[in-house]
Amino acid sequence: MPEEEIQSKITDEHRAVIGVKSEPVTITVNEEDARRMRDVIGDTDPRYADGTGIAAPYVIAGFGGGRPRSMPFILPGGLLTQQEWKFSRPIRIGETLSAVSQVTDIRERLGGRYGYTILMTSSTDYFGADGEHVAANMTTISQFDPAMAKARE
Amino acid sequence: MNQLYYDDVNVNDEIPTSEKMPTEDLAVDFFGRDNPTNPAFADAEAGKRMGVGGALVPGLLKLSWITQYVSDWAGTESHVNNIRAAYRRPDIAHRALTLSGRVVDKRQENGKNIVELEVMTLAEGEPSVRGNVTVELPTRP
């Protein structure tokens, strides 16, 4: 059976964003968000109870600043495929963090349920007001064309 | 919450399973109703157009459940240092998820008691997320 031929959709312009760090994006860890996320998942850990001043570590994942603005959207669909978080210290409610992001890799893959996909990997480092490292994230999103996925069903 | 101590943990120890039922409302409420999110989190038809067969369960919601699952097992004197998740298959709302996990390594590193866990979510018996979590535990007083 002949191999499916497909032309790469990744251009030099896309590759040019790899390794380019964003300007810092400022985010504030807001009490309302921390409480809502904690309550929605039913987290009763007393460390994150009202009045402790500490947010559960997953709260930071819900904030903005986690995806580089320079990230190209080459295909219309996107699914989270891989993620890593490192937490250097507890996150304090009300503190302002500075997030610096970059695209670290763009590659393509053929096969699987979505056919041609583009794997877009980015990283974000979060720093406290005094510059200390608070958390780091690495995320890979699979971009795909839903029409192509449907055609393969 | 019970406190687990490094001394009491052994490789291959299993974490008791936990059940979660994801819904569209949970997904939307998690991010906040006023915050823009992927329409497929709230709308099964939008999910189907994406090819996932229903309303998509946000990866961050599952990551939060995994963090909570490990923290609940380890206790309030523990600290989740690192979590890595591979989203193998999309999960859809109203399909129950079972969280399971086991200890794969324990070691002392720079004076810290480190325990490595393999954690997964199972939907209809099939793994949908495979995770590795590093948690720091106290020594028994």
CSV table of C-alpha atoms in Angstrom, one decimal:
chain,number,residue,atom,x,y,z
A,1,MET,CA,0.0,0.0,0.0
A,2,PRO,CA,1.5,3.4,-0.9
A,3,GLU,CA,2.4,5.6,1.9
A,4,GLU,CA,0.1,8.6,2.4
A,5,GLU,CA,1.9,11.7,1.1
A,6,ILE,CA,1.3,14.9,3.0
A,7,GLN,CA,3.1,18.2,2.7
A,8,SER,CA,4.3,19.7,5.9
A,9,LYS,CA,2.3,22.6,7.2
A,10,ILE,CA,5.2,23.8,9.4
A,11,THR,CA,6.9,26.8,7.9
A,12,ASP,CA,10.1,28.7,8.7
A,13,GLU,CA,7.9,31.4,10.1
A,14,HIS,CA,6.5,28.9,12.6
A,15,ARG,CA,9.9,27.6,13.5
A,16,ALA,CA,11.2,31.1,14.1
A,17,VAL,CA,9.1,31.4,17.3
A,18,ILE,CA,10.9,28.4,18.9
A,19,GLY,CA,13.0,29.5,21.9
A,20,VAL,CA,11.7,33.1,21.8
A,21,LYS,CA,10.8,34.1,25.3
A,22,SER,CA,7.7,36.2,25.9
A,23,GLU,CA,7.6,39.4,27.7
A,24,PRO,CA,6.6,38.6,31.3
A,25,VAL,CA,2.8,38.4,31.8
A,26,THR,CA,1.6,39.4,35.2
A,27,ILE,CA,-1.0,37.3,37.0
A,28,THR,CA,-2.5,37.7,40.4
A,29,VAL,CA,-3.6,34.6,42.4
A,30,ASN,CA,-7.1,35.6,43.2
A,31,GLU,CA,-9.0,34.3,46.2
A,32,GLU,CA,-12.2,33.8,44.3
A,33,ASP,CA,-10.6,31.7,41.7
A,34,ALA,CA,-8.7,29.6,44.2
A,35,ARG,CA,-11.9,29.0,46.3
A,36,ARG,CA,-14.0,28.2,43.2
A,37,MET,CA,-11.5,25.6,41.8
A,38,ARG,CA,-11.0,24.0,45.2
A,39,ASP,CA,-14.7,23.7,45.8
A,40,VAL,CA,-15.6,22.5,42.3
A,41,ILE,CA,-13.3,19.5,42.7
A,42,GLY,CA,-14.3,19.0,46.3
A,43,ASP,CA,-10.8,19.5,47.8
A,44,THR,CA,-11.1,19.6,51.6
A,45,ASP,CA,-7.4,19.8,52.3
A,46,PRO,CA,-7.2,22.1,55.3
A,47,ARG,CA,-4.0,23.7,53.9
A,48,TYR,CA,-6.2,25.4,51.2
A,49,ALA,CA,-9.1,26.3,53.5
A,50,ASP,CA,-10.4,29.8,53.7
A,51,GLY,CA,-8.2,32.0,55.8
A,52,THR,CA,-5.0,30.0,55.2
A,53,GLY,CA,-3.8,32.3,52.4
A,54,ILE,CA,-2.6,29.4,50.4
A,55,ALA,CA,-3.9,28.2,47.0
A,56,ALA,CA,-3.9,24.6,45.9
A,57,PRO,CA,-1.1,24.0,43.4
A,58,TYR,CA,-3.5,23.3,40.5
A,59,VAL,CA,-5.0,26.8,40.8
A,60,ILE,CA,-2.0,28.2,39.0
A,61,ALA,CA,-2.9,26.0,36.0
A,62,GLY,CA,-6.2,27.7,35.5
A,63,PHE,CA,-4.6,31.2,35.3
A,64,GLY,CA,-3.7,33.0,32.1
A,65,GLY,CA,-0.1,33.4,31.0
A,66,GLY,CA,0.3,29.7,30.5
A,67,ARG,CA,0.4,29.7,26.7
A,68,PRO,CA,2.8,31.8,24.7
A,69,ARG,CA,1.0,34.5,22.7
A,70,SER,CA,3.4,33.7,19.8
A,71,MET,CA,2.2,30.1,19.6
A,72,PRO,CA,1.1,29.5,16.0
A,73,PHE,CA,-2.3,27.8,15.4
A,74,ILE,CA,-1.6,25.9,12.3
A,75,LEU,CA,-4.6,23.5,12.4
A,76,PRO,CA,-8.0,24.4,13.8
A,77,GLY,CA,-8.5,21.7,16.4
A,78,GLY,CA,-6.4,21.3,19.6
A,79,LEU,CA,-6.2,18.8,22.4
A,80,LEU,CA,-3.9,18.7,25.4
A,81,THR,CA,-1.7,15.7,25.1
A,82,GLN,CA,1.0,16.1,27.7
A,83,GLN,CA,1.7,18.3,30.6
A,84,GLU,CA,4.2,18.7,33.4
A,85,TRP,CA,4.1,20.9,36.4
A,86,LYS,CA,6.9,21.6,39.0
A,87,PHE,CA,6.0,23.4,42.1
A,88,SER,CA,9.0,25.0,43.9
A,89,ARG,CA,6.9,26.4,46.8
A,90,PRO,CA,3.3,26.9,47.9
A,91,ILE,CA,1.3,29.6,46.0
A,92,ARG,CA,0.0,32.4,48.2
A,93,ILE,CA,-3.4,34.0,47.5
A,94,GLY,CA,-3.1,37.6,46.5
A,95,GLU,CA,0.5,37.3,45.3
A,96,THR,CA,1.5,38.6,41.9
A,97,LEU,CA,3.4,36.2,39.7
A,98,SER,CA,5.3,36.9,36.5
A,99,ALA,CA,5.0,34.3,33.8
A,100,VAL,CA,7.5,33.9,31.0
A,101,SER,CA,6.6,31.5,28.2
A,102,GLN,CA,8.1,30.2,25.1
A,103,VAL,CA,7.4,27.7,22.4
A,104,THR,CA,10.0,25.0,22.8
A,105,ASP,CA,9.2,22.5,20.0
A,106,ILE,CA,7.0,22.1,16.9
A,107,ARG,CA,6.8,18.8,15.2
A,108,GLU,CA,4.4,16.8,13.1
A,109,ARG,CA,3.0,13.3,13.2
A,110,LEU,CA,1.1,11.2,10.8
A,111,GLY,CA,-1.2,8.5,11.9
A,112,GLY,CA,-3.5,7.7,14.8
A,113,ARG,CA,-7.1,8.8,15.1
A,114,TYR,CA,-6.5,12.4,14.0
A,115,GLY,CA,-4.3,11.7,11.0
A,116,TYR,CA,-1.9,14.6,10.4
A,117,THR,CA,-1.2,16.4,13.7
A,118,ILE,CA,1.2,19.1,14.8
A,119,LEU,CA,2.6,18.7,18.3
A,120,MET,CA,3.2,22.1,19.8
A,121,THR,CA,5.2,22.2,23.0
A,122,SER,CA,5.6,25.2,25.2
A,123,SER,CA,7.0,26.0,28.6
A,124,THR,CA,6.2,28.6,31.2
A,125,ASP,CA,8.1,29.7,34.3
A,126,TYR,CA,6.4,31.5,37.1
A,127,PHE,CA,8.3,33.9,39.3
A,128,GLY,CA,7.4,35.6,42.6
A,129,ALA,CA,7.7,39.3,43.2
A,130,ASP,CA,11.3,38.9,44.5
A,131,GLY,CA,12.2,36.9,41.4
A,132,GLU,CA,12.2,33.5,43.1
A,133,HIS,CA,11.0,30.6,41.0
A,134,VAL,CA,7.5,29.5,42.0
A,135,ALA,CA,6.4,26.9,39.4
A,136,ALA,CA,7.2,25.6,35.9
A,137,ASN,CA,4.9,24.1,33.3
A,138,MET,CA,5.5,22.2,30.1
A,139,THR,CA,2.6,21.6,27.8
A,140,THR,CA,2.2,19.8,24.5
A,141,ILE,CA,-0.9,20.4,22.5
A,142,SER,CA,-1.8,18.3,19.5
A,143,GLN,CA,-3.2,20.4,16.7
A,144,PHE,CA,-5.4,18.6,14.2
A,145,ASP,CA,-8.0,19.1,11.6
A,146,PRO,CA,-11.4,17.7,12.8
A,147,ALA,CA,-12.5,17.2,9.2
A,148,MET,CA,-9.5,14.9,8.6
A,149,ALA,CA,-10.2,13.1,11.8
A,150,LYS,CA,-13.8,12.5,10.8
A,151,ALA,CA,-12.7,11.2,7.4
A,152,ARG,CA,-10.5,8.6,9.1
A,153,GLU,CA,-13.4,7.2,11.2
B,1,MET,CA,-6.9,13.3,56.3
B,2,ASN,CA,-4.4,10.8,57.5
B,3,GLN,CA,-0.7,11.6,57.4
B,4,LEU,CA,1.6,9.1,55.6
B,5,TYR,CA,5.2,8.9,56.6
B,6,TYR,CA,8.1,8.0,54.3
B,7,ASP,CA,9.1,5.1,56.6
B,8,ASP,CA,5.7,3.4,56.1
B,9,VAL,CA,5.7,3.6,52.3
B,10,ASN,CA,6.9,0.7,50.2
B,11,VAL,CA,7.5,0.3,46.4
B,12,ASN,CA,4.4,-1.3,44.9
B,13,ASP,CA,2.1,0.0,47.6
B,14,GLU,CA,-1.2,0.8,45.9
B,15,ILE,CA,-3.3,4.0,46.5
B,16,PRO,CA,-7.0,3.2,47.1
B,17,THR,CA,-8.9,4.0,44.0
B,18,SER,CA,-11.2,7.1,43.8
B,19,GLU,CA,-14.2,7.7,41.5
B,20,LYS,CA,-14.9,11.0,39.7
B,21,MET,CA,-17.9,11.8,37.5
B,22,PRO,CA,-17.0,14.7,35.1
B,23,THR,CA,-19.9,16.8,33.9
B,24,GLU,CA,-20.2,19.9,31.6
B,25,ASP,CA,-21.1,22.0,34.7
B,26,LEU,CA,-18.1,20.9,36.6
B,27,ALA,CA,-15.9,21.8,33.7
B,28,VAL,CA,-17.3,25.2,33.2
B,29,ASP,CA,-17.4,26.0,36.9
B,30,PHE,CA,-13.8,24.9,37.3
B,31,PHE,CA,-12.6,27.7,35.0
B,32,GLY,CA,-15.4,30.1,36.0
B,33,ARG,CA,-18.6,30.8,34.1
B,34,ASP,CA,-17.3,34.3,33.0
B,35,ASN,CA,-14.0,33.0,31.7
B,36,PRO,CA,-13.6,31.9,28.1
B,37,THR,CA,-12.9,28.2,27.7
B,38,ASN,CA,-13.0,25.6,25.0
B,39,PRO,CA,-16.7,25.4,23.8
B,40,ALA,CA,-16.3,21.6,23.7
B,41,PHE,CA,-16.1,21.6,27.6
B,42,ALA,CA,-19.8,22.6,27.8
B,43,ASP,CA,-21.3,21.4,24.6
B,44,ALA,CA,-21.4,17.8,23.5
B,45,GLU,CA,-22.1,18.8,19.9
B,46,ALA,CA,-19.0,21.0,19.9
B,47,GLY,CA,-17.1,18.0,21.2
B,48,LYS,CA,-18.5,15.8,18.5
B,49,ARG,CA,-17.5,18.3,15.9
B,50,MET,CA,-13.9,18.0,17.3
B,51,GLY,CA,-14.2,14.2,16.9
B,52,VAL,CA,-14.2,13.4,20.7
B,53,GLY,CA,-17.7,11.9,20.9
B,54,GLY,CA,-19.2,14.3,23.5
B,55,ALA,CA,-18.4,17.1,25.9
B,56,LEU,CA,-14.7,17.1,26.4
B,57,VAL,CA,-13.4,16.8,30.0
B,58,PRO,CA,-10.6,19.5,30.4
B,59,GLY,CA,-7.1,18.1,30.9
B,60,LEU,CA,-6.6,20.6,33.7
B,61,LEU,CA,-9.6,19.3,35.6
B,62,LYS,CA,-8.1,15.8,35.5
B,63,LEU,CA,-4.7,17.1,36.5
B,64,SER,CA,-6.3,18.8,39.5
B,65,TRP,CA,-8.1,15.6,40.5
B,66,ILE,CA,-4.8,13.7,40.2
B,67,THR,CA,-3.1,16.3,42.4
B,68,GLN,CA,-5.9,16.1,45.0
B,69,TYR,CA,-5.9,12.3,44.9
B,70,VAL,CA,-2.2,12.1,45.7
B,71,SER,CA,-2.4,14.9,48.3
B,72,ASP,CA,-5.3,13.2,50.1
B,73,TRP,CA,-3.3,9.9,50.2
B,74,ALA,CA,-0.1,11.5,51.4
B,75,GLY,CA,-1.5,13.9,54.0
B,76,THR,CA,-1.1,17.6,54.9
B,77,GLU,CA,2.6,17.4,55.7
B,78,SER,CA,3.4,16.2,52.2
B,79,HIS,CA,4.3,18.3,49.2
B,80,VAL,CA,3.6,17.5,45.6
B,81,ASN,CA,6.8,18.6,43.8
B,82,ASN,CA,6.1,17.5,40.3
B,83,ILE,CA,3.3,16.0,38.2
B,84,ARG,CA,3.6,14.8,34.7
B,85,ALA,CA,0.5,13.7,32.7
B,86,ALA,CA,0.2,12.1,29.3
B,87,TYR,CA,-3.4,12.5,28.0
B,88,ARG,CA,-3.8,9.2,26.0
B,89,ARG,CA,-7.4,9.5,25.1
B,90,PRO,CA,-10.0,12.3,25.4
B,91,ASP,CA,-12.5,11.8,28.2
B,92,ILE,CA,-16.1,12.8,27.8
B,93,ALA,CA,-18.6,14.1,30.3
B,94,HIS,CA,-20.8,11.7,32.2
B,95,ARG,CA,-18.3,8.8,31.7
B,96,ALA,CA,-17.0,7.9,35.2
B,97,LEU,CA,-13.2,8.1,35.8
B,98,THR,CA,-11.4,5.9,38.3
B,99,LEU,CA,-8.2,7.2,39.7
B,100,SER,CA,-5.6,4.6,40.7
B,101,GLY,CA,-2.0,4.7,41.6
B,102,ARG,CA,1.0,2.9,43.1
B,103,VAL,CA,4.4,3.6,44.5
B,104,VAL,CA,7.2,3.0,42.0
B,105,ASP,CA,10.2,4.4,43.8
B,106,LYS,CA,11.3,5.9,47.1
B,107,ARG,CA,14.5,7.6,47.8
B,108,GLN,CA,16.2,10.2,49.9
B,109,GLU,CA,17.6,13.1,47.9
B,110,ASN,CA,19.3,16.2,49.3
B,111,GLY,CA,17.8,15.5,52.7
B,112,LYS,CA,14.3,15.1,51.3
B,113,ASN,CA,12.1,12.0,51.4
B,114,ILE,CA,11.0,11.5,47.8
B,115,VAL,CA,8.3,9.1,46.7
B,116,GLU,CA,7.5,8.5,43.0
B,117,LEU,CA,4.0,7.4,42.0
B,118,GLU,CA,2.4,6.1,38.8
B,119,VAL,CA,-1.1,7.4,38.6
B,120,MET,CA,-3.8,6.9,36.0
B,121,THR,CA,-7.3,7.6,35.2
B,122,LEU,CA,-9.4,4.8,33.8
B,123,ALA,CA,-12.5,5.3,31.8
B,124,GLU,CA,-14.5,2.1,31.1
B,125,GLY,CA,-11.4,0.2,32.2
B,126,GLU,CA,-9.1,1.8,29.7
B,127,PRO,CA,-6.4,4.3,30.8
B,128,SER,CA,-7.1,7.8,29.5
B,129,VAL,CA,-4.4,9.7,31.5
B,130,ARG,CA,-1.1,8.2,32.7
B,131,GLY,CA,0.7,10.3,35.2
B,132,ASN,CA,3.9,10.3,37.3
B,133,VAL,CA,3.8,12.3,40.5
B,134,THR,CA,6.7,13.1,42.8
B,135,VAL,CA,5.7,13.8,46.4
B,136,GLU,CA,7.8,14.7,49.4
B,137,LEU,CA,6.8,12.9,52.7
B,138,PRO,CA,7.9,13.6,56.3
B,139,THR,CA,9.8,11.1,58.4
B,140,ARG,CA,7.9,9.5,61.2
B,141,PRO,CA,8.4,11.5,64.3
